Amino acid sequence: MSRRYFHVAAASELLFEAAIACPAHPGITFDGLAVDHTSAGDQVFVIVSIHDGELRAYLGPDHDTTQRRGSLVAAGLISNPDIRLEVQEAAEVLSWLTDCWEVARECLDTAAEADADLVLAQIPLERISAA
């Protein structure tokens, strides 16, 4: 069973068919989105996994919270004895995590009424993979 961080129990998960690996550290993946319809206005979270899903985190629902949560994930990657990222690598991971959320948010903003699978299909994965 995986450990979850910042999990939102009420959110529905929309997972990609294949997770997208972080260019700075391939052991970190963008797995999909979680959307919480129960709050005032939909809240969107990026689902990321570390070590093949051993650890999962929901990042979002806004830019500032994504940055804070992403910073905690990056700090954990520096101090984790099995990973031990360098500070520069952790900064690259944080930038990529933020990019994932921003790209997903842009797509959802333009397709607010769209079908969930259609939204996932419209996310420009090349922007995330090349970050």
PDB file of C-alpha atoms in Angstrom:
ATOM      1  CA  MET A   1       0.000   0.000   0.000  1.00  0.00           C
ATOM      2  CA  SER A   2       1.312   3.429  -0.895  1.00  0.00           C
ATOM      3  CA  ARG A   3       1.736   6.321   1.502  1.00  0.00           C
ATOM      4  CA  ARG A   4      -0.332   9.354   0.526  1.00  0.00           C
ATOM      5  CA  TYR A   5       0.440  12.986   1.133  1.00  0.00           C
ATOM      6  CA  PHE A   6      -2.076  15.817   0.855  1.00  0.00           C
ATOM      7  CA  HIS A   7      -4.732  13.301  -0.207  1.00  0.00           C
ATOM      8  CA  VAL A   8      -8.245  14.638  -0.833  1.00  0.00           C
ATOM      9  CA  ALA A   9     -10.663  11.791  -0.141  1.00  0.00           C
ATOM     10  CA  ALA A  10     -13.594  13.442  -1.930  1.00  0.00           C
ATOM     11  CA  ALA A  11     -11.658  13.923  -5.179  1.00  0.00           C
ATOM     12  CA  SER A  12     -12.216  11.785  -8.261  1.00  0.00           C
ATOM     13  CA  GLU A  13      -9.024  10.528  -9.870  1.00  0.00           C
ATOM     14  CA  LEU A  14      -8.465  10.806 -13.615  1.00  0.00           C
ATOM     15  CA  LEU A  15      -5.342   8.795 -14.391  1.00  0.00           C
ATOM     16  CA  PHE A  16      -3.292   8.763 -17.578  1.00  0.00           C
ATOM     17  CA  GLU A  17      -2.924   5.463 -19.414  1.00  0.00           C
ATOM     18  CA  ALA A  18       0.825   5.830 -18.914  1.00  0.00           C
ATOM     19  CA  ALA A  19       2.409   8.029 -16.266  1.00  0.00           C
ATOM     20  CA  ILE A  20       4.768  10.808 -17.374  1.00  0.00           C
ATOM     21  CA  ALA A  21       8.279  10.622 -15.918  1.00  0.00           C
ATOM     22  CA  CYS A  22      10.012  13.699 -14.552  1.00  0.00           C
ATOM     23  CA  PRO A  23      13.000  14.620 -16.762  1.00  0.00           C
ATOM     24  CA  ALA A  24      15.085  15.527 -13.688  1.00  0.00           C
ATOM     25  CA  HIS A  25      14.346  12.252 -11.882  1.00  0.00           C
ATOM     26  CA  PRO A  26      12.523   9.445 -13.770  1.00  0.00           C
ATOM     27  CA  GLY A  27      11.444   7.828 -10.481  1.00  0.00           C
ATOM     28  CA  ILE A  28       8.939  10.667 -10.067  1.00  0.00           C
ATOM     29  CA  THR A  29       5.860  10.533 -12.279  1.00  0.00           C
ATOM     30  CA  PHE A  30       2.816  12.648 -13.093  1.00  0.00           C
ATOM     31  CA  ASP A  31       0.031  10.057 -12.920  1.00  0.00           C
ATOM     32  CA  GLY A  32      -3.047  12.159 -13.601  1.00  0.00           C
ATOM     33  CA  LEU A  33      -5.452  14.562 -11.969  1.00  0.00           C
ATOM     34  CA  ALA A  34      -7.785  14.542  -9.014  1.00  0.00           C
ATOM     35  CA  VAL A  35     -10.831  16.798  -9.125  1.00  0.00           C
ATOM     36  CA  ASP A  36     -12.795  17.701  -6.010  1.00  0.00           C
ATOM     37  CA  HIS A  37     -16.336  18.686  -6.985  1.00  0.00           C
ATOM     38  CA  THR A  38     -17.514  19.074  -3.385  1.00  0.00           C
ATOM     39  CA  SER A  39     -15.884  22.422  -2.662  1.00  0.00           C
ATOM     40  CA  ALA A  40     -17.037  25.829  -3.838  1.00  0.00           C
ATOM     41  CA  GLY A  41     -15.930  25.481  -7.443  1.00  0.00           C
ATOM     42  CA  ASP A  42     -13.964  22.495  -8.660  1.00  0.00           C
ATOM     43  CA  GLN A  43     -10.508  22.091  -7.202  1.00  0.00           C
ATOM     44  CA  VAL A  44      -7.853  20.389  -9.316  1.00  0.00           C
ATOM     45  CA  PHE A  45      -4.863  18.474  -7.993  1.00  0.00           C
ATOM     46  CA  VAL A  46      -1.951  16.894  -9.844  1.00  0.00           C
ATOM     47  CA  ILE A  47      -1.264  13.325  -8.722  1.00  0.00           C
ATOM     48  CA  VAL A  48       2.430  12.491  -8.549  1.00  0.00           C
ATOM     49  CA  SER A  49       4.087   9.242  -7.535  1.00  0.00           C
ATOM     50  CA  ILE A  50       7.552   8.406  -6.325  1.00  0.00           C
ATOM     51  CA  HIS A  51       9.155   4.956  -6.542  1.00  0.00           C
ATOM     52  CA  ASP A  52       6.436   3.311  -8.661  1.00  0.00           C
ATOM     53  CA  GLY A  53       3.604   4.561  -6.497  1.00  0.00           C
ATOM     54  CA  GLU A  54       5.206   3.764  -3.156  1.00  0.00           C
ATOM     55  CA  LEU A  55       4.557   7.419  -2.276  1.00  0.00           C
ATOM     56  CA  ARG A  56       1.766   9.516  -3.802  1.00  0.00           C
ATOM     57  CA  ALA A  57       1.021  13.205  -3.413  1.00  0.00           C
ATOM     58  CA  TYR A  58      -1.786  15.495  -4.498  1.00  0.00           C
ATOM     59  CA  LEU A  59      -0.432  18.909  -5.480  1.00  0.00           C
ATOM     60  CA  GLY A  60      -2.866  21.806  -5.781  1.00  0.00           C
ATOM     61  CA  PRO A  61      -5.533  23.198  -5.744  1.00  0.00           C
ATOM     62  CA  ASP A  62      -3.881  26.546  -6.500  1.00  0.00           C
ATOM     63  CA  HIS A  63      -0.461  27.759  -7.588  1.00  0.00           C
ATOM     64  CA  ASP A  64       0.750  28.792  -4.121  1.00  0.00           C
ATOM     65  CA  THR A  65      -0.357  25.539  -2.496  1.00  0.00           C
ATOM     66  CA  THR A  66       1.232  23.564  -5.330  1.00  0.00           C
ATOM     67  CA  GLN A  67       4.494  25.421  -4.692  1.00  0.00           C
ATOM     68  CA  ARG A  68       4.366  24.750  -0.930  1.00  0.00           C
ATOM     69  CA  ARG A  69       3.494  21.089  -1.305  1.00  0.00           C
ATOM     70  CA  GLY A  70       5.989  20.650  -4.120  1.00  0.00           C
ATOM     71  CA  SER A  71       8.688  22.214  -1.935  1.00  0.00           C
ATOM     72  CA  LEU A  72       7.937  19.686   0.795  1.00  0.00           C
ATOM     73  CA  VAL A  73       8.135  16.829  -1.717  1.00  0.00           C
ATOM     74  CA  ALA A  74      11.447  18.182  -3.069  1.00  0.00           C
ATOM     75  CA  ALA A  75      12.880  18.565   0.452  1.00  0.00           C
ATOM     76  CA  GLY A  76      11.875  14.994   1.204  1.00  0.00           C
ATOM     77  CA  LEU A  77      13.713  13.821  -1.907  1.00  0.00           C
ATOM     78  CA  ILE A  78      16.886  15.527  -0.692  1.00  0.00           C
ATOM     79  CA  SER A  79      16.717  13.950   2.757  1.00  0.00           C
ATOM     80  CA  ASN A  80      15.462  10.495   1.719  1.00  0.00           C
ATOM     81  CA  PRO A  81      18.405   8.082   2.121  1.00  0.00           C
ATOM     82  CA  ASP A  82      17.235   5.990  -0.849  1.00  0.00           C
ATOM     83  CA  ILE A  83      17.027   8.972  -3.219  1.00  0.00           C
ATOM     84  CA  ARG A  84      19.274  11.790  -1.973  1.00  0.00           C
ATOM     85  CA  LEU A  85      18.704  14.324  -4.716  1.00  0.00           C
ATOM     86  CA  GLU A  86      21.115  17.215  -4.953  1.00  0.00           C
ATOM     87  CA  VAL A  87      19.628  20.653  -4.275  1.00  0.00           C
ATOM     88  CA  GLN A  88      19.746  21.590  -7.979  1.00  0.00           C
ATOM     89  CA  GLU A  89      17.955  18.367  -8.956  1.00  0.00           C
ATOM     90  CA  ALA A  90      15.301  19.005  -6.313  1.00  0.00           C
ATOM     91  CA  ALA A  91      14.802  22.528  -7.702  1.00  0.00           C
ATOM     92  CA  GLU A  92      14.312  21.037 -11.178  1.00  0.00           C
ATOM     93  CA  VAL A  93      11.786  18.552  -9.776  1.00  0.00           C
ATOM     94  CA  LEU A  94       9.898  21.382  -8.057  1.00  0.00           C
ATOM     95  CA  SER A  95       9.820  23.383 -11.288  1.00  0.00           C
ATOM     96  CA  TRP A  96       8.512  20.352 -13.179  1.00  0.00           C
ATOM     97  CA  LEU A  97       5.835  19.650 -10.550  1.00  0.00           C
ATOM     98  CA  THR A  98       4.646  23.249 -10.808  1.00  0.00           C
ATOM     99  CA  ASP A  99       4.656  23.041 -14.618  1.00  0.00           C
ATOM    100  CA  CYS A 100       2.507  19.887 -14.454  1.00  0.00           C
ATOM    101  CA  TRP A 101      -0.089  21.665 -12.340  1.00  0.00           C
ATOM    102  CA  GLU A 102      -0.074  24.830 -14.483  1.00  0.00           C
ATOM    103  CA  VAL A 103      -0.477  22.924 -17.756  1.00  0.00           C
ATOM    104  CA  ALA A 104      -3.284  20.795 -16.318  1.00  0.00           C
ATOM    105  CA  ARG A 105      -5.039  23.864 -14.876  1.00  0.00           C
ATOM    106  CA  GLU A 106      -4.848  25.698 -18.228  1.00  0.00           C
ATOM    107  CA  CYS A 107      -6.430  22.746 -20.015  1.00  0.00           C
ATOM    108  CA  LEU A 108      -9.192  22.411 -17.456  1.00  0.00           C
ATOM    109  CA  ASP A 109      -9.926  26.133 -17.577  1.00  0.00           C
ATOM    110  CA  THR A 110     -10.488  25.942 -21.334  1.00  0.00           C
ATOM    111  CA  ALA A 111     -12.557  22.758 -21.138  1.00  0.00           C
ATOM    112  CA  ALA A 112     -14.638  23.356 -18.006  1.00  0.00           C
ATOM    113  CA  GLU A 113     -17.672  21.506 -19.309  1.00  0.00           C
ATOM    114  CA  ALA A 114     -15.787  18.774 -21.167  1.00  0.00           C
ATOM    115  CA  ASP A 115     -15.748  15.078 -20.518  1.00  0.00           C
ATOM    116  CA  ALA A 116     -12.954  14.046 -18.126  1.00  0.00           C
ATOM    117  CA  ASP A 117     -11.291  11.693 -20.622  1.00  0.00           C
ATOM    118  CA  LEU A 118     -11.349  14.438 -23.231  1.00  0.00           C
ATOM    119  CA  VAL A 119      -9.638  16.797 -20.791  1.00  0.00           C
ATOM    120  CA  LEU A 120      -6.860  14.268 -20.146  1.00  0.00           C
ATOM    121  CA  ALA A 121      -6.435  13.760 -23.877  1.00  0.00           C
ATOM    122  CA  GLN A 122      -6.031  17.518 -24.405  1.00  0.00           C
ATOM    123  CA  ILE A 123      -3.210  18.021 -21.910  1.00  0.00           C
ATOM    124  CA  PRO A 124      -0.108  18.820 -24.000  1.00  0.00           C
ATOM    125  CA  LEU A 125       2.118  16.101 -22.591  1.00  0.00           C
ATOM    126  CA  GLU A 126       5.092  17.282 -24.636  1.00  0.00           C
ATOM    127  CA  ARG A 127       5.138  20.502 -22.576  1.00  0.00           C
ATOM    128  CA  ILE A 128       5.421  18.451 -19.395  1.00  0.00           C
ATOM    129  CA  SER A 129       7.895  15.886 -20.714  1.00  0.00           C
ATOM    130  CA  ALA A 130      10.250  18.557 -21.994  1.00  0.00           C
ATOM    131  CA  ALA A 131      10.106  20.769 -18.911  1.00  0.00           C
TER     132      ALA A 131
END
